[in-house]
Coordinates of C-alpha atoms in Angstrom, one line a residue:
X168 CA 39.2 41.9 -275.3
X169 CA 39.1 40.0 -272.3
X170 CA 36.1 41.3 -270.1
X171 CA 36.9 39.1 -266.9
X172 CA 40.2 41.5 -266.8
X173 CA 38.3 44.8 -267.0
X174 CA 38.3 46.0 -263.3
X175 CA 34.9 47.8 -262.3
X176 CA 34.2 51.2 -262.6
X177 CA 32.4 53.8 -260.0
X178 CA 29.2 55.2 -260.7
X179 CA 28.7 58.6 -260.6
X180 CA 24.6 60.0 -260.3
X181 CA 23.0 63.3 -260.5
X182 CA 19.6 64.6 -259.2
X183 CA 18.0 66.0 -261.0
X184 CA 19.3 64.2 -264.1
X185 CA 20.7 67.0 -266.0
X186 CA 23.5 68.6 -266.8
X187 CA 22.7 72.0 -267.5
X188 CA 21.1 74.4 -264.7
X189 CA 20.6 78.0 -264.0
X190 CA 22.8 80.1 -262.5
X191 CA 21.9 79.8 -258.6
X192 CA 20.5 76.0 -258.8
X193 CA 22.0 73.1 -257.0
X194 CA 22.5 69.2 -258.1
X195 CA 23.6 66.5 -255.9
X196 CA 26.1 63.6 -256.7
X197 CA 26.2 60.6 -255.5
X198 CA 29.1 58.1 -255.8
X199 CA 28.5 54.1 -255.9
X200 CA 30.3 51.3 -256.4
X201 CA 29.4 49.4 -259.8
X202 CA 26.8 47.4 -258.2
X203 CA 25.0 50.5 -256.9
X204 CA 26.1 49.8 -253.5
X205 CA 27.5 52.5 -251.1
X206 CA 31.1 52.8 -250.8
X207 CA 32.8 52.8 -247.3
X208 CA 35.5 55.6 -248.6
X209 CA 35.0 58.0 -251.4
X210 CA 37.0 60.5 -253.3
X211 CA 35.9 63.6 -255.4
X212 CA 37.7 64.9 -258.3
X213 CA 37.2 68.4 -259.7
X214 CA 38.6 68.7 -263.1
X215 CA 41.8 66.6 -262.9
X216 CA 42.5 67.2 -259.3
X217 CA 41.2 65.8 -256.3
X218 CA 38.9 67.8 -254.9
X219 CA 40.0 70.4 -252.0
X220 CA 39.5 69.1 -248.5
X221 CA 39.5 65.4 -249.3
X222 CA 35.7 65.2 -249.1
X223 CA 34.8 61.8 -247.9
X224 CA 30.8 61.7 -248.2
X225 CA 29.7 59.6 -250.8
X226 CA 27.2 62.7 -251.5
X227 CA 27.8 66.3 -252.4
X228 CA 26.1 69.1 -253.5
X229 CA 27.6 71.3 -256.3
X230 CA 26.9 74.6 -257.4
X231 CA 29.8 75.3 -259.8
X232 CA 30.2 74.7 -263.6
X233 CA 32.9 72.2 -264.3
X234 CA 34.0 68.5 -264.9
X235 CA 33.4 66.0 -262.0
X236 CA 34.4 62.4 -261.1
X237 CA 34.5 60.1 -258.1
X238 CA 36.0 57.1 -256.9
X239 CA 34.7 54.6 -254.9
X240 CA 36.7 52.6 -252.6
X241 CA 39.5 51.1 -254.9
X242 CA 37.6 51.0 -258.1
X243 CA 38.0 53.0 -261.3
X244 CA 37.0 56.6 -261.6
X245 CA 33.4 57.6 -262.6
X246 CA 32.7 58.6 -266.0
X247 CA 33.5 62.7 -266.5
X248 CA 30.1 64.5 -265.9
X249 CA 30.2 68.1 -267.4
X250 CA 27.8 70.4 -265.4
X251 CA 26.9 73.9 -266.7
X252 CA 25.3 76.7 -264.7
X253 CA 23.9 78.9 -267.3
X254 CA 23.5 82.4 -266.6
X255 CA 20.9 83.0 -269.6
X256 CA 17.1 82.8 -269.5
X257 CA 16.9 80.0 -271.5
X258 CA 18.5 76.8 -271.2
X259 CA 18.5 73.0 -273.0
X260 CA 18.7 70.1 -270.4
X261 CA 19.9 66.9 -271.5
X262 CA 21.0 63.5 -269.9
X263 CA 24.5 63.2 -268.9
X264 CA 25.0 59.8 -270.9
X265 CA 23.4 58.7 -274.0
X266 CA 23.8 55.1 -274.9
X267 CA 22.7 53.4 -278.1
X268 CA 19.3 52.3 -278.2
X269 CA 18.4 54.9 -276.0
X270 CA 15.4 57.3 -276.7
X271 CA 16.2 60.6 -275.2
X272 CA 14.2 63.4 -273.8
X273 CA 15.8 67.1 -274.4
X274 CA 13.9 69.7 -272.2
X275 CA 14.3 73.3 -272.8
X276 CA 13.5 75.5 -269.7
X277 CA 12.5 79.2 -269.1
X278 CA 13.1 81.2 -265.8
X279 CA 9.3 82.4 -266.6
X280 CA 6.5 80.5 -268.0
X281 CA 6.1 81.1 -271.7
X282 CA 3.5 79.4 -274.2
X283 CA 4.7 76.1 -275.6
X284 CA 4.4 77.3 -279.2
X285 CA 6.9 79.7 -278.3
X286 CA 9.9 77.3 -278.3
X287 CA 11.7 76.1 -281.1
X288 CA 14.3 73.4 -281.3
X289 CA 16.9 73.2 -283.8
X290 CA 19.1 70.2 -284.8
X291 CA 22.3 71.2 -286.6
X292 CA 20.8 74.6 -286.8
X293 CA 17.7 73.1 -288.9
X294 CA 14.5 74.3 -287.2
X295 CA 12.5 71.0 -286.0
X296 CA 8.8 70.9 -286.2
X297 CA 7.9 69.6 -282.7
X298 CA 4.4 69.0 -283.4
X299 CA 2.9 70.3 -280.2
X300 CA 5.7 68.8 -278.0
X301 CA 5.8 72.1 -275.9
X302 CA 9.2 72.3 -273.9
X303 CA 10.3 68.8 -274.5
X304 CA 11.9 66.8 -277.4
X305 CA 11.7 63.2 -277.5
X306 CA 14.3 61.5 -280.0
X307 CA 13.9 58.2 -280.6
X308 CA 16.9 55.7 -280.9
X309 CA 16.8 55.2 -284.5
X310 CA 17.2 59.0 -284.9
X311 CA 20.4 59.3 -282.8
X312 CA 23.4 60.0 -284.2
X313 CA 27.0 61.1 -282.8
X314 CA 27.7 64.7 -283.2
X315 CA 24.2 65.8 -283.7
X316 CA 24.0 69.2 -281.7
X317 CA 20.8 70.7 -280.4
X318 CA 19.5 73.9 -278.9
X319 CA 16.1 75.6 -278.5
X320 CA 15.1 79.3 -278.8
X321 CA 12.0 81.3 -277.7
X322 CA 9.9 83.7 -280.0
X323 CA 9.6 86.6 -278.1
X324 CA 10.4 90.6 -279.1
X325 CA 13.6 90.0 -277.7
X326 CA 14.4 86.4 -279.1
X327 CA 16.9 84.5 -276.8
X328 CA 18.7 81.0 -277.6
X329 CA 19.7 78.3 -275.2
X330 CA 23.1 76.7 -274.6
X331 CA 24.0 74.0 -277.4
X332 CA 24.0 70.5 -276.5
X333 CA 26.1 67.9 -278.7
X334 CA 24.8 64.5 -278.2
X335 CA 27.3 61.8 -277.7
X336 CA 25.9 58.2 -278.0
X337 CA 27.9 55.8 -276.4
X338 CA 28.0 52.0 -277.1
X339 CA 26.0 50.2 -274.6
X340 CA 28.4 47.1 -274.5
X341 CA 30.8 46.4 -277.6
X342 CA 30.8 42.9 -279.2
X343 CA 30.3 40.2 -277.2
X344 CA 33.2 37.7 -276.6
X345 CA 32.3 34.1 -276.6
X346 CA 34.5 31.6 -274.8
X347 CA 34.4 28.0 -274.0
X348 CA 35.0 26.3 -270.6
X349 CA 37.2 24.0 -271.1
X350 CA 38.6 25.5 -274.0
X351 CA 40.1 22.2 -275.5
X352 CA 37.6 19.3 -274.0
X353 CA 37.8 15.9 -275.0
X354 CA 35.1 14.0 -276.8
X355 CA 32.2 13.5 -274.8
X356 CA 32.8 15.7 -272.1
X357 CA 30.8 18.8 -270.8
X358 CA 31.5 22.5 -271.9
X359 CA 30.4 25.6 -270.7
X360 CA 29.7 28.5 -272.9
X361 CA 29.9 32.1 -272.0
X362 CA 29.0 35.1 -273.7
X363 CA 30.8 38.0 -272.2
X364 CA 29.9 41.8 -272.4
X365 CA 30.7 44.7 -270.4
X366 CA 27.8 47.2 -269.4
X367 CA 28.7 50.8 -268.5
X368 CA 28.8 51.7 -264.8
X369 CA 25.5 53.5 -264.8
X370 CA 23.9 51.0 -266.8
X371 CA 25.2 48.1 -264.8
X372 CA 21.4 47.2 -263.9
X373 CA 20.5 46.9 -267.6
X374 CA 18.9 43.6 -268.5
X375 CA 20.4 41.7 -271.2
X376 CA 19.2 38.5 -273.3
X377 CA 21.9 35.9 -274.4
X378 CA 21.4 33.7 -277.3
X379 CA 23.9 30.6 -278.4
X380 CA 24.3 29.2 -281.8
X381 CA 26.0 26.0 -283.2
X382 CA 26.3 26.0 -286.8
X383 CA 24.0 29.2 -287.1
X384 CA 21.2 26.8 -285.1
X385 CA 19.9 28.1 -281.8
X386 CA 20.9 26.3 -279.1
X387 CA 18.7 25.3 -275.9
X388 CA 14.9 26.9 -275.8
X389 CA 16.0 30.2 -276.8
X390 CA 17.6 33.2 -275.5
X391 CA 17.7 33.7 -271.8
X392 CA 18.9 36.2 -269.0
X393 CA 22.2 34.0 -268.2
X394 CA 25.3 34.7 -270.1
X395 CA 26.3 30.9 -269.9
X396 CA 25.2 28.0 -271.9
X397 CA 26.0 24.4 -270.5
X398 CA 26.6 21.7 -273.5
X399 CA 26.2 18.1 -271.5
X400 CA 28.7 16.5 -274.0
X401 CA 30.5 17.8 -276.9
X402 CA 32.1 15.6 -279.7
X403 CA 34.3 15.7 -282.6
X404 CA 31.6 15.0 -285.1
X405 CA 29.7 18.2 -284.1
X406 CA 29.8 21.4 -286.2
X407 CA 32.8 23.1 -284.1
X408 CA 31.6 26.7 -284.9
X409 CA 29.8 28.5 -282.0
X410 CA 28.7 32.1 -281.3
X411 CA 26.7 34.1 -279.0
X412 CA 24.3 37.1 -279.6
X413 CA 23.4 40.0 -276.9
X414 CA 20.6 42.5 -276.8
X415 CA 18.7 44.5 -274.8
X416 CA 15.2 43.7 -273.5
X417 CA 13.7 46.0 -276.2
X418 CA 16.0 44.3 -278.8
X419 CA 17.1 47.9 -280.0
X420 CA 20.8 46.9 -279.3
X421 CA 21.7 43.6 -281.0
X422 CA 25.4 42.5 -281.2
X423 CA 26.8 39.2 -282.1
X424 CA 30.2 37.6 -281.4
X425 CA 32.7 36.2 -283.5
X426 CA 32.5 32.6 -284.5
X427 CA 34.5 30.2 -282.1
X428 CA 35.8 27.0 -282.8
X429 CA 36.3 24.7 -280.0
X430 CA 39.1 22.0 -280.8
X431 CA 37.4 18.9 -279.2
X432 CA 40.1 16.2 -278.9
X433 CA 39.5 12.4 -279.2
X434 CA 39.0 10.6 -276.1
X435 CA 41.4 8.4 -274.7
X436 CA 39.4 5.8 -272.7
X437 CA 41.7 4.1 -270.0
X438 CA 40.6 0.5 -269.5
X439 CA 41.4 -1.6 -266.4
X440 CA 40.3 -5.0 -266.8
X441 CA 40.8 -7.3 -263.7
X442 CA 40.1 -11.0 -263.4
X443 CA 39.7 -13.7 -260.8
X444 CA 41.8 -15.9 -260.6
X445 CA 44.7 -13.5 -261.4
X446 CA 46.2 -16.1 -263.7
X447 CA 45.1 -16.0 -267.4
X448 CA 45.2 -19.8 -267.2
X449 CA 42.2 -21.0 -265.5
X450 CA 41.6 -24.7 -264.3
X451 CA 38.4 -26.3 -265.6
X452 CA 35.7 -26.2 -262.8
X453 CA 36.7 -23.2 -261.4
X454 CA 34.7 -19.8 -261.1
X455 CA 36.3 -16.9 -263.8
X456 CA 35.2 -13.2 -262.9
X457 CA 36.0 -10.3 -265.0
X458 CA 35.6 -6.7 -263.9
X459 CA 35.9 -3.8 -266.2
X460 CA 36.4 -0.2 -265.6
X461 CA 37.6 2.6 -267.7
X462 CA 38.4 6.7 -267.2
X463 CA 38.5 9.2 -269.5
X464 CA 35.2 8.4 -271.0
X465 CA 32.1 10.6 -269.9
X466 CA 29.2 8.5 -268.6
X467 CA 26.7 7.5 -268.0
X468 CA 28.3 4.6 -269.3
X469 CA 26.8 0.7 -270.4
X470 CA 29.2 -2.3 -270.5
X471 CA 28.9 -5.0 -272.9
X472 CA 31.2 -8.3 -272.8
X473 CA 32.5 -9.9 -275.9
X474 CA 34.3 -13.2 -276.6
X475 CA 36.7 -13.9 -279.7
X476 CA 37.6 -17.3 -280.4
X477 CA 40.2 -19.0 -282.3
X478 CA 38.5 -18.3 -285.4
X479 CA 38.6 -14.4 -284.9
X480 CA 35.1 -14.8 -284.7
X481 CA 33.4 -12.1 -282.1
X482 CA 30.3 -13.1 -280.4
X483 CA 28.3 -10.8 -277.3
X484 CA 27.9 -12.5 -274.4
X485 CA 24.2 -12.2 -273.5
X486 CA 23.3 -11.0 -269.6
X487 CA 26.5 -9.2 -269.4
X488 CA 25.5 -5.5 -269.5
X489 CA 27.3 -4.6 -266.6
X490 CA 31.0 -3.8 -265.5
X491 CA 31.4 -7.3 -264.0
X492 CA 30.9 -10.4 -266.0
X493 CA 30.8 -13.8 -264.1
X494 CA 31.2 -17.3 -265.2
X495 CA 30.4 -19.7 -262.5
X496 CA 32.2 -22.8 -263.8
X497 CA 34.4 -22.9 -266.7
X498 CA 35.0 -25.9 -269.1
X499 CA 37.1 -26.1 -271.8
X500 CA 34.8 -24.1 -274.6
X501 CA 35.0 -21.0 -272.5
X502 CA 39.0 -20.4 -273.9
X503 CA 39.1 -17.4 -275.7
X504 CA 39.9 -13.6 -276.0
X505 CA 37.7 -11.5 -273.6
X506 CA 36.9 -8.0 -274.0
X507 CA 34.5 -5.3 -272.7
X508 CA 33.0 -2.4 -274.6
X509 CA 31.8 0.9 -273.2
X510 CA 29.0 2.9 -274.6
X511 CA 28.0 6.2 -273.6
X512 CA 24.9 6.5 -275.9
X513 CA 27.2 8.5 -278.4
X514 CA 30.3 6.8 -279.1
X515 CA 31.7 3.2 -278.3
X516 CA 35.0 2.4 -276.7
X517 CA 36.5 -1.2 -276.8
X518 CA 39.3 -2.4 -274.3
X519 CA 42.1 -4.8 -275.1
X520 CA 41.4 -8.5 -275.2
X521 CA 42.4 -10.5 -272.3
X522 CA 42.9 -14.3 -273.5
X523 CA 41.7 -16.8 -271.2
X524 CA 42.9 -20.5 -271.5
X525 CA 41.0 -22.9 -269.6
X526 CA 43.4 -25.6 -268.6
X527 CA 41.8 -29.5 -268.3
X528 CA 43.5 -31.7 -265.9
X529 CA 45.1 -35.0 -267.3
X530 CA 42.8 -38.2 -267.4
X531 CA 44.6 -41.5 -266.2
X532 CA 46.9 -42.5 -268.6
X533 CA 47.2 -45.5 -270.3
X534 CA 50.4 -47.6 -270.9
X535 CA 50.7 -49.8 -273.7
X536 CA 53.3 -52.0 -275.4
X537 CA 54.6 -51.9 -278.9
X538 CA 54.2 -55.5 -279.5
X539 CA 51.3 -55.9 -277.4
X540 CA 53.0 -58.9 -275.4
X541 CA 53.6 -59.2 -272.0
X542 CA 56.4 -61.9 -272.3
X543 CA 59.7 -61.2 -274.2
X544 CA 63.1 -62.7 -275.0
X545 CA 66.3 -61.1 -273.6
X546 CA 67.3 -58.7 -276.0
X547 CA 64.1 -57.9 -277.5
X548 CA 63.5 -54.2 -278.4
X549 CA 60.5 -52.9 -276.1
X550 CA 58.7 -49.9 -276.4
X551 CA 56.4 -48.4 -274.0
X552 CA 53.6 -46.0 -274.7
X553 CA 52.1 -43.5 -272.4
X554 CA 48.7 -41.5 -273.2
X555 CA 46.5 -39.6 -271.5
X556 CA 42.9 -39.0 -273.7
X557 CA 42.2 -35.8 -272.0
X558 CA 44.5 -32.7 -270.7
X559 CA 45.4 -29.1 -271.6
X560 CA 49.5 -28.9 -272.9
X561 CA 52.0 -29.1 -271.8
X562 CA 51.8 -32.9 -270.7
X563 CA 54.7 -34.1 -269.0
X564 CA 55.1 -38.1 -269.0
X565 CA 57.5 -40.1 -266.7
X566 CA 58.0 -43.8 -266.8
X567 CA 58.9 -45.9 -263.7
X568 CA 60.0 -49.7 -263.6
X569 CA 59.4 -50.6 -260.1
X570 CA 58.7 -47.1 -258.8
X571 CA 62.3 -46.6 -260.1
X572 CA 62.2 -43.5 -262.6
X573 CA 63.3 -44.1 -266.0
X574 CA 62.7 -41.3 -268.4
X575 CA 60.7 -38.0 -269.0
X576 CA 59.0 -37.0 -271.6
X577 CA 56.7 -33.8 -272.3
X578 CA 54.4 -33.4 -275.0
X579 CA 52.7 -30.3 -276.3
X580 CA 50.1 -32.3 -278.5
X581 CA 47.9 -34.9 -277.6
X582 CA 49.9 -37.7 -279.0
X583 CA 51.4 -39.4 -276.0
X584 CA 55.0 -40.2 -275.3
X585 CA 57.4 -43.5 -275.7
X586 CA 60.2 -44.9 -273.8
X587 CA 62.6 -47.4 -275.7
X588 CA 64.6 -50.2 -274.0
X589 CA 66.3 -53.5 -274.9
X590 CA 65.1 -56.1 -272.5
X591 CA 67.0 -58.2 -270.0
X592 CA 66.1 -60.6 -267.3
X593 CA 66.9 -57.8 -264.9
X594 CA 64.4 -55.9 -266.2
X595 CA 61.3 -58.0 -265.6
X596 CA 58.7 -56.8 -263.4
X597 CA 56.1 -54.0 -263.3
X598 CA 56.4 -51.0 -265.3
X599 CA 53.8 -47.6 -265.3
X600 CA 53.8 -44.4 -266.3
X601 CA 52.6 -41.0 -265.1
X602 CA 51.2 -37.7 -266.7
X603 CA 51.1 -34.1 -265.2
X604 CA 49.9 -30.9 -266.7
X605 CA 50.7 -28.8 -263.4
X606 CA 47.2 -29.3 -262.4
X607 CA 47.9 -33.1 -260.7
X608 CA 49.7 -36.1 -261.7
X609 CA 48.0 -39.2 -263.0
X610 CA 49.4 -42.6 -262.6
X611 CA 48.6 -45.6 -265.2
X612 CA 47.8 -49.2 -264.5
X613 CA 50.9 -51.3 -263.9
X614 CA 51.9 -53.6 -266.6
X615 CA 54.0 -56.6 -265.9
X616 CA 56.5 -57.8 -268.5
X617 CA 58.2 -61.3 -268.0
X618 CA 61.6 -62.0 -270.1
X619 CA 62.5 -65.6 -270.9
X620 CA 65.8 -66.7 -270.4
X621 CA 66.7 -69.2 -273.2
X622 CA 70.0 -70.9 -271.6
X623 CA 67.9 -72.2 -268.4
X624 CA 65.3 -73.2 -270.6
X625 CA 67.1 -75.2 -273.0
X626 CA 69.4 -77.5 -270.4
X627 CA 65.9 -79.4 -269.0
X628 CA 64.5 -81.0 -272.2
X629 CA 68.2 -81.9 -273.2
X630 CA 69.0 -83.9 -270.0
X631 CA 65.8 -85.5 -270.5
X632 CA 66.4 -86.7 -274.1
X633 CA 69.7 -88.1 -273.3
X634 CA 68.1 -89.9 -270.4
X635 CA 65.3 -91.3 -272.8
X636 CA 67.8 -92.2 -275.2
X637 CA 69.9 -94.2 -272.9
X638 CA 66.7 -96.3 -271.5
X639 CA 66.0 -97.2 -275.3
X640 CA 69.4 -98.5 -275.9
X641 CA 69.2 -100.8 -273.0
X642 CA 66.1 -102.1 -273.7
X643 CA 67.1 -102.8 -277.0
X644 CA 70.4 -104.6 -275.4
X645 CA 68.2 -106.8 -273.6
X646 CA 66.0 -108.0 -276.5
X647 CA 69.0 -108.5 -278.4
X648 CA 70.8 -110.7 -275.9
X649 CA 67.3 -113.0 -275.9
X650 CA 67.3 -113.2 -279.5
X651 CA 71.4 -114.5 -279.7
X652 CA 70.9 -116.5 -277.0
X653 CA 68.2 -118.3 -278.9
X654 CA 70.4 -118.8 -282.0
X655 CA 73.0 -120.4 -280.1
X656 CA 71.5 -123.2 -278.3
X657 CA 68.1 -122.9 -277.9
X658 CA 68.5 -123.2 -274.1
X659 CA 66.9 -121.3 -271.9
X660 CA 67.8 -119.1 -269.5
X661 CA 66.8 -121.4 -266.7
X662 CA 68.8 -124.6 -268.1
X663 CA 71.0 -126.5 -265.6
X664 CA 73.9 -126.2 -268.1
X665 CA 74.0 -122.6 -267.7
X666 CA 73.9 -122.7 -263.9
X667 CA 77.7 -122.1 -262.7
X668 CA 77.4 -125.3 -260.7
X669 CA 77.2 -127.5 -263.4
X670 CA 80.4 -129.8 -263.8
X671 CA 80.9 -129.5 -267.8
X672 CA 83.6 -127.5 -268.6
X673 CA 82.6 -124.1 -270.2
X674 CA 84.3 -122.2 -272.9
X675 CA 84.5 -118.8 -272.2
X676 CA 81.9 -116.7 -274.0
X677 CA 82.1 -113.1 -274.9
X678 CA 79.3 -110.4 -274.8
X679 CA 80.4 -107.1 -276.3
X680 CA 77.5 -104.6 -276.2
X681 CA 78.9 -101.6 -277.6
X682 CA 77.9 -98.2 -276.2
X683 CA 77.9 -96.4 -279.8
X684 CA 74.7 -94.9 -279.3
X685 CA 75.0 -91.4 -281.1
X686 CA 72.7 -88.9 -279.8
X687 CA 71.6 -85.9 -282.1
X688 CA 69.1 -83.3 -280.7
X689 CA 67.4 -81.4 -283.2
X690 CA 65.5 -78.2 -282.0
X691 CA 62.2 -77.1 -283.3
X692 CA 60.9 -73.6 -282.0
X693 CA 57.7 -71.8 -282.8
X694 CA 58.3 -68.2 -282.4
X695 CA 54.7 -67.5 -281.6
X696 CA 54.3 -69.7 -278.7
X697 CA 55.5 -68.4 -275.5
X698 CA 56.8 -72.0 -274.3
X699 CA 59.7 -73.5 -276.2
X700 CA 59.6 -77.0 -277.0
X701 CA 62.7 -79.6 -277.6
X702 CA 62.3 -82.8 -279.4
X703 CA 65.0 -85.5 -279.4
X704 CA 65.9 -87.8 -282.1
X705 CA 68.0 -90.7 -281.6
X706 CA 70.2 -92.8 -283.9
X707 CA 71.1 -96.3 -282.7
X708 CA 73.9 -97.3 -284.6
X709 CA 74.4 -101.6 -284.3
X710 CA 78.2 -102.1 -284.8
X711 CA 79.6 -105.3 -285.8
X712 CA 80.4 -107.9 -282.7
X713 CA 82.7 -110.4 -282.5
X714 CA 80.6 -112.8 -280.3
X715 CA 82.4 -116.3 -280.0
X716 CA 80.6 -118.8 -278.4
X717 CA 81.8 -122.2 -279.2
X718 CA 82.6 -122.4 -282.8
X719 CA 79.8 -120.2 -284.1
X720 CA 80.6 -117.9 -286.7
X721 CA 80.9 -114.3 -285.6
X722 CA 77.8 -112.4 -286.5
X723 CA 77.8 -109.0 -288.8
X724 CA 76.7 -105.8 -287.5
X725 CA 73.7 -103.8 -289.1
X726 CA 73.1 -100.5 -288.8
X727 CA 69.5 -99.9 -287.8
X728 CA 67.8 -96.3 -287.7

């Protein structure tokens, strides 16, 4: 039964509040709205037909037996009131409506005053002991039953009986209906329970007490006049069965609703995590700001922040109990996964992790040579190695020769990069490298590499060796000449006989000084030295000379080394 859809009913009242009267008496009927306010327009019905003359007054005076109803404005018709104007000398009067829990008074009236002990009440044709009640019979609610019939008699010479009154006990209100608003709440959201009852129009002012239970345990501080009960937060782990109870102030009527199972849905927390700067790659030394917001989780909410490192270890960040978390100056140790936790004192909800990588700028790279030497021979294989000792991946290395780009190499790890090339004389000069990971390039110190040309370096010492060898041969020839002259005559060179003016005839003298000196260069180079030395060994061959001076015999040449 949905009480919210039941239209209110018009109310009809009687003054005096009885349904049976003596012939000639009158009763005043009044039509009200359900809330006992006077209507703007009224319709009266006698039997099943609208009263003649279309009476528009909300109050009428009735003297005729019959069934009466009224309609206030557009409400439903009132209950049917049976009025009986009796012609006898004795009437039994009863209220127009009797509801469960009521205590009822029946009054036996006579036209003339009679002694009270002469009136007798009957219930279902059985005389009742009134115990001196006189003209009134008081029936307590626990003795009321449907279909009981009463009447009264008067003891006299001429006994008489009243009209019969059949007690019809009506239901004060049906079983309450318990509803929840919303009917399918989410976890942790508030819920309002409503215990619905429908009182009869003529009893709409009755005070009813309402009680609410969960798992048969009373909620709140007890029963109250309110038909609603507010639950601040409902949870899936709470017992899902609820019921309500409605009772009259005297507790004579107590009715309980059927249990209600409230389906509580697990809450879906909609997290929004904002970071400043907008990128998840944060340069070292900058500000890092997190802001966490959540929808769908009932408050009040407390926030906490956590960090998960590379070892999957979670650490709660101290002093971060708000929705905003700030690191003024980040460093490499701040890299990790960050997430926030929303707690509403009953349950915790965790956001998705935001991976943060702190990007460290590269340090000045160092350029080194594989041989460790800055001088090389033409054709030697050289390897340049460039490395930054600090910096986040990826690092891009570039190699330059006299500001001319040579090669590029991107490295993920911190091992640096290398460049291989073959040395030529044209490649002598300054070499350097750069390193860059997106946070600014750094340049190494320049390294100068010199290339030694073997051809040019060999020509100078060979010429010097040949010149020196010729000088030695010339000196040896002079010495040989002096020695041979003495052997021939022992005459010094200043002798007059040697003078061309000397008159004595001379025989021709032959001097054959052969230039048969063979030079044989021998090279001895130490590869560890940067300067190449050339040693020249000369071999002098003294050939046989036919030297005729006068009759002297021809000397024999000897080989001297």
